[in-house]
CSV table of C-alpha atoms in Angstrom, one decimal:
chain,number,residue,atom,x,y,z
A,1,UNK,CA,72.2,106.8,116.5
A,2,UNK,CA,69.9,109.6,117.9
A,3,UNK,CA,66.7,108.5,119.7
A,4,UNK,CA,64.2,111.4,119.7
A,5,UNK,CA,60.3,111.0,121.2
A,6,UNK,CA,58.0,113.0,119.7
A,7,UNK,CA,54.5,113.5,121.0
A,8,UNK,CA,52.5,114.6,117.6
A,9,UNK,CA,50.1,112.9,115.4
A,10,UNK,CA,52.1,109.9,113.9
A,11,UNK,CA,51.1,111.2,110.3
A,12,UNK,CA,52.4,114.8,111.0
A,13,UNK,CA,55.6,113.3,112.4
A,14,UNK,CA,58.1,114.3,109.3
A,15,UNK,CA,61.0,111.8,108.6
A,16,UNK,CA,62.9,110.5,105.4
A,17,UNK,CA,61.7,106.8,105.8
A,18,UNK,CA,58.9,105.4,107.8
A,19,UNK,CA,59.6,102.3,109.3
A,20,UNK,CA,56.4,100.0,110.2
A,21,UNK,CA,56.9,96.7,112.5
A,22,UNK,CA,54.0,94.2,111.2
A,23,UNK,CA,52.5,92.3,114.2
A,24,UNK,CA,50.1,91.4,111.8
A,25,UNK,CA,49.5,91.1,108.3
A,26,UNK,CA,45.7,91.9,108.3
A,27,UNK,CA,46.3,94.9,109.8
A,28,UNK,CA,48.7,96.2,106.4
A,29,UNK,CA,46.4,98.9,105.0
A,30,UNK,CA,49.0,100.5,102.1
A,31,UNK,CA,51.3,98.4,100.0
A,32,UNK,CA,49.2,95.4,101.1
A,33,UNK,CA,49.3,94.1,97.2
A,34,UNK,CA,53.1,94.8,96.8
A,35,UNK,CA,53.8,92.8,100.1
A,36,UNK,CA,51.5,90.2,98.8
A,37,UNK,CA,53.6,90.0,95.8
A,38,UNK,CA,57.3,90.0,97.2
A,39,UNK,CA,56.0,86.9,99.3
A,40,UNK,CA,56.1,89.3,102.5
A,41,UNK,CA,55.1,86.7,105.4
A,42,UNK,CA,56.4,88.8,108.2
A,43,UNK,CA,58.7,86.4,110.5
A,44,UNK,CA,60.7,87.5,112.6
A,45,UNK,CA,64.0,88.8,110.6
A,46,UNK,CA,61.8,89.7,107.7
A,47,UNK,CA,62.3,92.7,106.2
A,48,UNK,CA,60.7,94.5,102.9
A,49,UNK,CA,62.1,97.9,102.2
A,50,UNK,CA,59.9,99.6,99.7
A,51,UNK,CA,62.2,102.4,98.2
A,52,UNK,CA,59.3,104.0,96.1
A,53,UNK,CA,57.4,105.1,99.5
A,54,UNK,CA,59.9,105.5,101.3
A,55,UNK,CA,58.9,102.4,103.9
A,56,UNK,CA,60.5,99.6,105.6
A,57,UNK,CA,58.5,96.5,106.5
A,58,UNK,CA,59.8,94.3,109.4
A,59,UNK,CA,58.3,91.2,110.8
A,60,UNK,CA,57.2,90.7,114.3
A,61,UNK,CA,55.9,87.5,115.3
A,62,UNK,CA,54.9,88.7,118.8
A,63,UNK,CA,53.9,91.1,120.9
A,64,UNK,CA,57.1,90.8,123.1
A,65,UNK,CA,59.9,92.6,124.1
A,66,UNK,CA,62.2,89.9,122.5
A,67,UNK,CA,60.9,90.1,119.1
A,68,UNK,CA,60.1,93.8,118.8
A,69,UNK,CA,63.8,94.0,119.5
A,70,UNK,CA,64.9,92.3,117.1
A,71,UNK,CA,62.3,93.5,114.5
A,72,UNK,CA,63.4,97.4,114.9
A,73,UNK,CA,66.8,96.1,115.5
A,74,UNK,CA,66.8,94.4,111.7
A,75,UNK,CA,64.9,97.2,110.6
A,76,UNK,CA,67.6,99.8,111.5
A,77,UNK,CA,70.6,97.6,109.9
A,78,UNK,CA,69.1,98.3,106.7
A,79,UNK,CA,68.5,102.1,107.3
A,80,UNK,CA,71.7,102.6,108.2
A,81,UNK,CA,72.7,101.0,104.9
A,82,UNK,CA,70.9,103.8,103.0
A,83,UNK,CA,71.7,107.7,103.0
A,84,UNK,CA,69.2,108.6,104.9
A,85,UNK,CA,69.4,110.9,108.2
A,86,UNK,CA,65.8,110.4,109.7
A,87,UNK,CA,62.8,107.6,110.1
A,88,UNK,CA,60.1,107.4,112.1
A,89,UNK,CA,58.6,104.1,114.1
A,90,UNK,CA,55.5,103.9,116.0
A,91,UNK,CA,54.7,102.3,119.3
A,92,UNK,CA,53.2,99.0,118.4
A,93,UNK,CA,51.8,96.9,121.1
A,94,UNK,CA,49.7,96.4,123.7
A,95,UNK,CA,52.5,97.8,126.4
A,96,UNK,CA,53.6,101.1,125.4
A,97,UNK,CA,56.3,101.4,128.5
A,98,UNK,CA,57.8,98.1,127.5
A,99,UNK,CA,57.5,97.9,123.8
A,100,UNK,CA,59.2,101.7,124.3
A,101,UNK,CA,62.0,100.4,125.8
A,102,UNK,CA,62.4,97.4,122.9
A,103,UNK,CA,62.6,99.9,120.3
A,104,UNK,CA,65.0,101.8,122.0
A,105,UNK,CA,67.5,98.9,122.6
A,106,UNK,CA,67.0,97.3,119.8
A,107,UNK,CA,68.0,100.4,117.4
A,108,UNK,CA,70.9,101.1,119.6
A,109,UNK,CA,71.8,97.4,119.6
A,110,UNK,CA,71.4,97.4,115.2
A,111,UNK,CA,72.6,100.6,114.6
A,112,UNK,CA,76.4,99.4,116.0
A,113,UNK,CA,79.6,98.7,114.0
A,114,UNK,CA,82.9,98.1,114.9
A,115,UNK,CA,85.3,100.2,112.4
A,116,UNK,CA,88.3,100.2,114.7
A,117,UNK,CA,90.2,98.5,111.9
A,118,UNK,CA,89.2,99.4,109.1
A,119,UNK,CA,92.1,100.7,106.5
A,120,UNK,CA,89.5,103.3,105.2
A,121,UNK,CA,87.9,105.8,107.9
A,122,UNK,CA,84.5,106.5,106.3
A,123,UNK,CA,82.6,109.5,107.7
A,124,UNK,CA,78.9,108.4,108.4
A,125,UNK,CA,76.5,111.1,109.8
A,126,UNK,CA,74.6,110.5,112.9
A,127,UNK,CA,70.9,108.9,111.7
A,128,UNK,CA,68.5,109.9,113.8
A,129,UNK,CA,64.9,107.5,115.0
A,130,UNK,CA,61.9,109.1,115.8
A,131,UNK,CA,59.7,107.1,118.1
A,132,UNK,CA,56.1,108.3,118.1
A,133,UNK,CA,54.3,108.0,121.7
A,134,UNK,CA,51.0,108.7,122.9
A,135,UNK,CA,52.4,110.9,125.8
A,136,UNK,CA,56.0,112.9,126.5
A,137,UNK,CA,56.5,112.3,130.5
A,138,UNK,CA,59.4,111.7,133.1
A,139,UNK,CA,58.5,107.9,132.8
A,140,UNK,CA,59.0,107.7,129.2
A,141,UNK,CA,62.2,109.7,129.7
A,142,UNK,CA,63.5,107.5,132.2
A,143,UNK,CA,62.7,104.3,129.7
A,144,UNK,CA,64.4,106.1,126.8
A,145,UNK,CA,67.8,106.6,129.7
A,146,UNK,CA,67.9,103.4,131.7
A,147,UNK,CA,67.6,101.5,127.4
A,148,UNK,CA,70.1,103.9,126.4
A,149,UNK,CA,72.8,102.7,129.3
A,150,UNK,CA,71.8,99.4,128.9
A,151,UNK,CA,72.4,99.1,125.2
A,152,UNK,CA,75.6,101.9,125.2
A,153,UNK,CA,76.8,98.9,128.0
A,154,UNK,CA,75.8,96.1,125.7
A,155,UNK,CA,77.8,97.7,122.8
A,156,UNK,CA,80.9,98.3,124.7
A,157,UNK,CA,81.4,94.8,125.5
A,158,UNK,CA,81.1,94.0,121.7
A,159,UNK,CA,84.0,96.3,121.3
A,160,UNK,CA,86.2,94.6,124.1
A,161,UNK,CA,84.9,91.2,122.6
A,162,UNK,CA,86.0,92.2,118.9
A,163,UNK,CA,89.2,93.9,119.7
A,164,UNK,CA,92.3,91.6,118.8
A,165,UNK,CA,94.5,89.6,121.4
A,166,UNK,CA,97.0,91.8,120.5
A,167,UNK,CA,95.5,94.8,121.8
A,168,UNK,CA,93.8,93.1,124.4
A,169,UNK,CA,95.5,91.0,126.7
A,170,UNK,CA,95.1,90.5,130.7
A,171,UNK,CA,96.6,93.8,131.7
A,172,UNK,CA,94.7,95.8,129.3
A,173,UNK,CA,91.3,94.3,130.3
A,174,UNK,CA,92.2,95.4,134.0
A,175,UNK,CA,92.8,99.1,133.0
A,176,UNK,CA,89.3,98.6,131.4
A,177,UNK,CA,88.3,97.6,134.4
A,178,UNK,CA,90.2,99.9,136.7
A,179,UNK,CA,88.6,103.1,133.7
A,180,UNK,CA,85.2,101.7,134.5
A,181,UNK,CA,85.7,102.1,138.4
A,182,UNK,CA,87.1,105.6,138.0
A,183,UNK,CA,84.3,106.3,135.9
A,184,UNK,CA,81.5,105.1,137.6
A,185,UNK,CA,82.1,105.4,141.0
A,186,UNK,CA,83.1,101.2,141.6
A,187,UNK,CA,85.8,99.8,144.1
A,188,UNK,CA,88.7,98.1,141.9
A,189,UNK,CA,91.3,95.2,143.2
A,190,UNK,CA,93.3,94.1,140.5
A,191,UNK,CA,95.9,91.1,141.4
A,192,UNK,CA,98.7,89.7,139.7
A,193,UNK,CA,100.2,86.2,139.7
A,194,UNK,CA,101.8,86.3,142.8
A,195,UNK,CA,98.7,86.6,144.7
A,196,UNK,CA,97.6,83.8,142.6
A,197,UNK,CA,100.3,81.8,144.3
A,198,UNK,CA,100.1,83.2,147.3
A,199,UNK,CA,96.4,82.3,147.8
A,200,UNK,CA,96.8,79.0,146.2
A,201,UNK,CA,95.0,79.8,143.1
A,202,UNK,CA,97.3,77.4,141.1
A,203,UNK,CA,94.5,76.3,138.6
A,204,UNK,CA,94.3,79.5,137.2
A,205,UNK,CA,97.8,80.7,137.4
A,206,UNK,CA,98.5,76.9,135.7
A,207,UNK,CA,96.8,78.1,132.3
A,208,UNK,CA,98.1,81.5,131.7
A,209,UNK,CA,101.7,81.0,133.1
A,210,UNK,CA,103.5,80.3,129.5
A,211,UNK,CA,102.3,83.5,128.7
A,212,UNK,CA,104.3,86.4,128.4
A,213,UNK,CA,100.9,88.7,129.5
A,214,UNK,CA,100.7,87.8,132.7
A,215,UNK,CA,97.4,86.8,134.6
A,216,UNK,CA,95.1,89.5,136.2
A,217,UNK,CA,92.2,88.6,138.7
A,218,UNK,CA,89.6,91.5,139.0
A,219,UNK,CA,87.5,92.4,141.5
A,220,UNK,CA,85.1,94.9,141.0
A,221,UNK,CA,82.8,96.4,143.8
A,222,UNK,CA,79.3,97.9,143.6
A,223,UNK,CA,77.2,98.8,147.4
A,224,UNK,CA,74.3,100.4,148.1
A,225,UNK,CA,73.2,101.0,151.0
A,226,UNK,CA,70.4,99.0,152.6
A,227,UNK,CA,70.8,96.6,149.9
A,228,UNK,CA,68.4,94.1,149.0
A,229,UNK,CA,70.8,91.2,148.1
A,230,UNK,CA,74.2,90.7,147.3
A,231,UNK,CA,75.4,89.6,144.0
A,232,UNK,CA,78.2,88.0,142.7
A,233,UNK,CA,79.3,88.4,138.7
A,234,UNK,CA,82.2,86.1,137.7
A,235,UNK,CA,83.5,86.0,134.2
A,236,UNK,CA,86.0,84.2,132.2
A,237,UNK,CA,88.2,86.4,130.7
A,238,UNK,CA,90.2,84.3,128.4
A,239,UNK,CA,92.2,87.1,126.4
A,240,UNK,CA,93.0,84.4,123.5
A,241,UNK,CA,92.8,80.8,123.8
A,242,UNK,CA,95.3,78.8,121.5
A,243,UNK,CA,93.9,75.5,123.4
A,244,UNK,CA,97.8,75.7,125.3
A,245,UNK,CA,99.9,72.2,124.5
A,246,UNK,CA,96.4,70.8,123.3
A,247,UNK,CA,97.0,73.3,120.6
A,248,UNK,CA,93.4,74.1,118.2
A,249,UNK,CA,93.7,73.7,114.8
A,250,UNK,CA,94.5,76.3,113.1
A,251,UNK,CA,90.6,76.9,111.7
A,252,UNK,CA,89.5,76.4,115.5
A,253,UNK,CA,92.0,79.3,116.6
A,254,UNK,CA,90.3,82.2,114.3
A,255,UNK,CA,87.7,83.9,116.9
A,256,UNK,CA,89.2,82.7,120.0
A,257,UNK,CA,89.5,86.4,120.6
A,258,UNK,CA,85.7,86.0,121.6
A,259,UNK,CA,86.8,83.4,124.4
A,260,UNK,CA,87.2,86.7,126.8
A,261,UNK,CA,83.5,87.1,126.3
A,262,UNK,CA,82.1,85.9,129.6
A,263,UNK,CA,84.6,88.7,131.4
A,264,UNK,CA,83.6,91.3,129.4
A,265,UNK,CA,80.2,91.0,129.7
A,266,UNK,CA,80.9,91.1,133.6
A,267,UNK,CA,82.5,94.4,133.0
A,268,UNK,CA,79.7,95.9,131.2
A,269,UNK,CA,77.6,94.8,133.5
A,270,UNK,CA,79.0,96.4,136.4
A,271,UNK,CA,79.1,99.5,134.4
A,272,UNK,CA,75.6,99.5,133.8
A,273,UNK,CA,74.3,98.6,137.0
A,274,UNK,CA,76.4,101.4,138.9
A,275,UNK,CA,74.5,104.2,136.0
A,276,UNK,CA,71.2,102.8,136.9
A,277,UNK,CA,71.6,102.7,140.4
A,278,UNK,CA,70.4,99.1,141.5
A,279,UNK,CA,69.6,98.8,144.9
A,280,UNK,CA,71.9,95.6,145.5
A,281,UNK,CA,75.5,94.8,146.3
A,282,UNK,CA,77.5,93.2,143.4
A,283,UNK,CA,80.6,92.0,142.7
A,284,UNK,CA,82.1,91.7,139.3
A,285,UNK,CA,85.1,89.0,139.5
A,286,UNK,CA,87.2,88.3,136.0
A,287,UNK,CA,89.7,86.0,135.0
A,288,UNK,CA,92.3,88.1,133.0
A,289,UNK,CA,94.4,85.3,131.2
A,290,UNK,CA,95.9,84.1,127.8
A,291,UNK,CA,96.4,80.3,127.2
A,292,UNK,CA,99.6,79.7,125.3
A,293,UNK,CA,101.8,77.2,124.7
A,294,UNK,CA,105.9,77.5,126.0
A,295,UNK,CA,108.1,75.6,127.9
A,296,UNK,CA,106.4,76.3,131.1
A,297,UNK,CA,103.3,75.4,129.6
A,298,UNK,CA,101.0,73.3,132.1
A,299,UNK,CA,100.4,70.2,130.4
A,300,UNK,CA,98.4,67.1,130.2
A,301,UNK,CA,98.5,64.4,132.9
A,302,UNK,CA,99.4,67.2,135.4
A,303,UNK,CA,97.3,67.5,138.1
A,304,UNK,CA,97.2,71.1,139.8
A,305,UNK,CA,95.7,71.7,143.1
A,306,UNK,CA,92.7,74.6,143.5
A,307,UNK,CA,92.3,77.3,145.9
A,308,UNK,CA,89.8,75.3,148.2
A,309,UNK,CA,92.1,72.3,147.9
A,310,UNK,CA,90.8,69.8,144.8
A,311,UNK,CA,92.7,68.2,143.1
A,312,UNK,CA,92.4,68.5,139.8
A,313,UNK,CA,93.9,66.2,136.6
A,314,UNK,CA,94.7,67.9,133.2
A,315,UNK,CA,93.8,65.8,130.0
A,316,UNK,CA,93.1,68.0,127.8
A,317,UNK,CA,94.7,71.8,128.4
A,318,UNK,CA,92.1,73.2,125.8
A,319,UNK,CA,89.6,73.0,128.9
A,320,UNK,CA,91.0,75.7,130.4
A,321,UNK,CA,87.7,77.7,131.5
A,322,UNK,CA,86.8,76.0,134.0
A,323,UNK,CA,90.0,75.9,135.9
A,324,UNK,CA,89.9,80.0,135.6
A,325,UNK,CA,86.3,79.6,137.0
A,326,UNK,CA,87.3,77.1,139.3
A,327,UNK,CA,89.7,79.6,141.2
A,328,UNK,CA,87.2,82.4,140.9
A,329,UNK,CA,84.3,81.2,141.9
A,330,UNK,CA,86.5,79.7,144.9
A,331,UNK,CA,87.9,83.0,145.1
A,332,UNK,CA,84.8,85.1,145.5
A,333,UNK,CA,83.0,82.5,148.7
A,334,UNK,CA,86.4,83.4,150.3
A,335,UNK,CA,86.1,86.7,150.2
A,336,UNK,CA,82.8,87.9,149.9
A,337,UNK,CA,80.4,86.6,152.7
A,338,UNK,CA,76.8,85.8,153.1
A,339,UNK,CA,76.4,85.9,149.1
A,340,UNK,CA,73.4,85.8,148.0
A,341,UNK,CA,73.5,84.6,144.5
A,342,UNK,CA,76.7,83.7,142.0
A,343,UNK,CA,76.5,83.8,138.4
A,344,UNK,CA,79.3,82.3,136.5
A,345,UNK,CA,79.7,83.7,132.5
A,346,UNK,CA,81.6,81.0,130.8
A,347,UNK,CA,82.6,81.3,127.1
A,348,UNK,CA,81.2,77.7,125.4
A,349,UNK,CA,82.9,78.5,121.9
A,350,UNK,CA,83.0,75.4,119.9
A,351,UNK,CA,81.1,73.5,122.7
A,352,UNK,CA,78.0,75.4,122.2
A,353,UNK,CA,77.7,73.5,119.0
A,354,UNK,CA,77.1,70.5,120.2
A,355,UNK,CA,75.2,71.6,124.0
A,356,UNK,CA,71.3,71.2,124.0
């Protein structure tokens, strides 16, 4: 999707469809008996398009970034279901700089897809959002870039997340990794297992070693210079999941592609923070491995010993993210000194069902 800001009257502004984010009902001046009629309560999620003029009526419960996201980003799913190529949305709000960079995000964020395997290659032409703004100037410009890295970084990890285990499997998620350095100027250190065993990283080598995609660690490298603190990013980067000799049910095993999710968001992260230019030092660590089942399988009541020492007993081999991010996380106060802060992206899956 193209993001345009135009700096006109908002009426004078010409576009196919107008789309108008409702902070408050009181404040509806046309269509206000239509709404009334359709039950239009604008909640967040809410959406009323009115085809006859041309209008599309999302709610917006507040005036925050949050929920202006989500209400342009609900809005734009349903424009893009329509055939046509332009609409218009004002600034609503009390904050024109942040509410700016919500509508920016959140169109990007709605207007994605992932078509990779789809039998049929439809042709869609670009749709283009017109944002009306009070003023044209290098800090709106600036909003408009640093939302559309952000959200371009966003959407790339949805398309590492959605892609299959077959075409995505430890090695393939370093060359992501390794493409991302090239591209954006990072430090790369990809390992394989026998650094694992040669650093005593047995909890993570453990769960991917029935595998026949062998186990990547990756270290990805971000410095400024005079930074103001130094960061650490680890990710668990389970490629596929089948819950190893504790084997999922079969039901339980769709999705587990998403179980690398916590990795790739570390790798878009690092991508986006090397565009924008962040005055700190971070480091993006991922653990690259597939949990299988074989004859050298690591298995129940086997107790494997981590790279600072602990030991650790195996009762159930589906809980296999935390022995990844065990070794990572062990990995990276090893190596990296006088960290500031560490942020550990796990992938709950199934857990998150029943965490509160």
């Amino acid at each position: 999707m193209q993001i345009d800001l135009v700096n006109n009257s908002f009426k004078d502004i010409s576009a196919d469809v107008e789309i108008i984010l409702v902070l408050d009902k009181k404040n509806i001046k046309d269509d206000k008996k239509i709404l009334e009629n359709i039950n239009f309560e604008a909640k967040d999620e809410e959406i009323a398009f009115l085809c006859e003029s041309n209008k599309i009526y999302v709610g917006c419960e507040a005036d925050e970034h949050d929920s202006i996201r989500i209400a342009i980003s609900t809005a734009v799913k349903k424009f893009n279901t329509t055939k046509y190529k332009t609409a218009k949305v004002e600034i609503c709000g009390k904050n024109e700089e942040a509410n700016l960079r919500a509508l920016v995000e959140g169109a990007l964020l709605g207007s994605y897809s992932f078509k990779k395997y789809k039998s049929k290659k439809e042709k869609s032409e670009k749709q283009r959002l017109i944002i009306g703004v009070t003023k044209n100037d290098k800090a709106f410009k600036k909003i408009v870039d640093d939302a559309v890295v952000i959200s371009k970084a966003v959407n790339s990890v949805r398309d590492m997340v959605n892609t299959t285990p077959d075409d995505f499997y430890p090695a393939v998620m370093a060359k992501e990794a390794k493409d991302i350095a090239n591209k954006y100027g990072l430090k790369c250190k990809i390992y394989d297992e026998e650094f694992l065993l040669e650093n005593n990283m047995n909890a993570m080598y453990s769960v991917g070693r029935a595998s026949v995609h062998k186990s990547r660690l990756i270290h990805l490298t971000y410095k400024q210079k005079n930074a103001k603190k130094k960061i650490v990013l680890v990710g668990k980067g389970l490629t596929y999941d089948s819950g190893g000799l504790s084997l999922k049910p079969a039901d339980y095993m769709v999705t587990m592609k998403s179980d690398k999710s916590g990795g790739c968001a570390v790798l878009g992260m690092m991508s986006a923070i090397a565009q924008l230019n962040l005055p700190f030092e971070v480091h993006g660590i991922v653990g690259a491995v597939e949990n299988m089942i074989g004859g050298n399988a690591y298995k129940p009541d086997d107790v494997l010993v981590a790279k600072n020492g602990k030991t650790i007993e195996v009762r159930n081999t589906d809980a296999e993210g935390r022995l990844v991010l065990a070794d990572c996380l062990c990995y990276a106060q090893d190596t990296i000194p006088d960290i500031d802060y560490i942020f550990d992206y796990a992938t709950l899956t199934g857990a998150c069902v029943v965490g509160v």
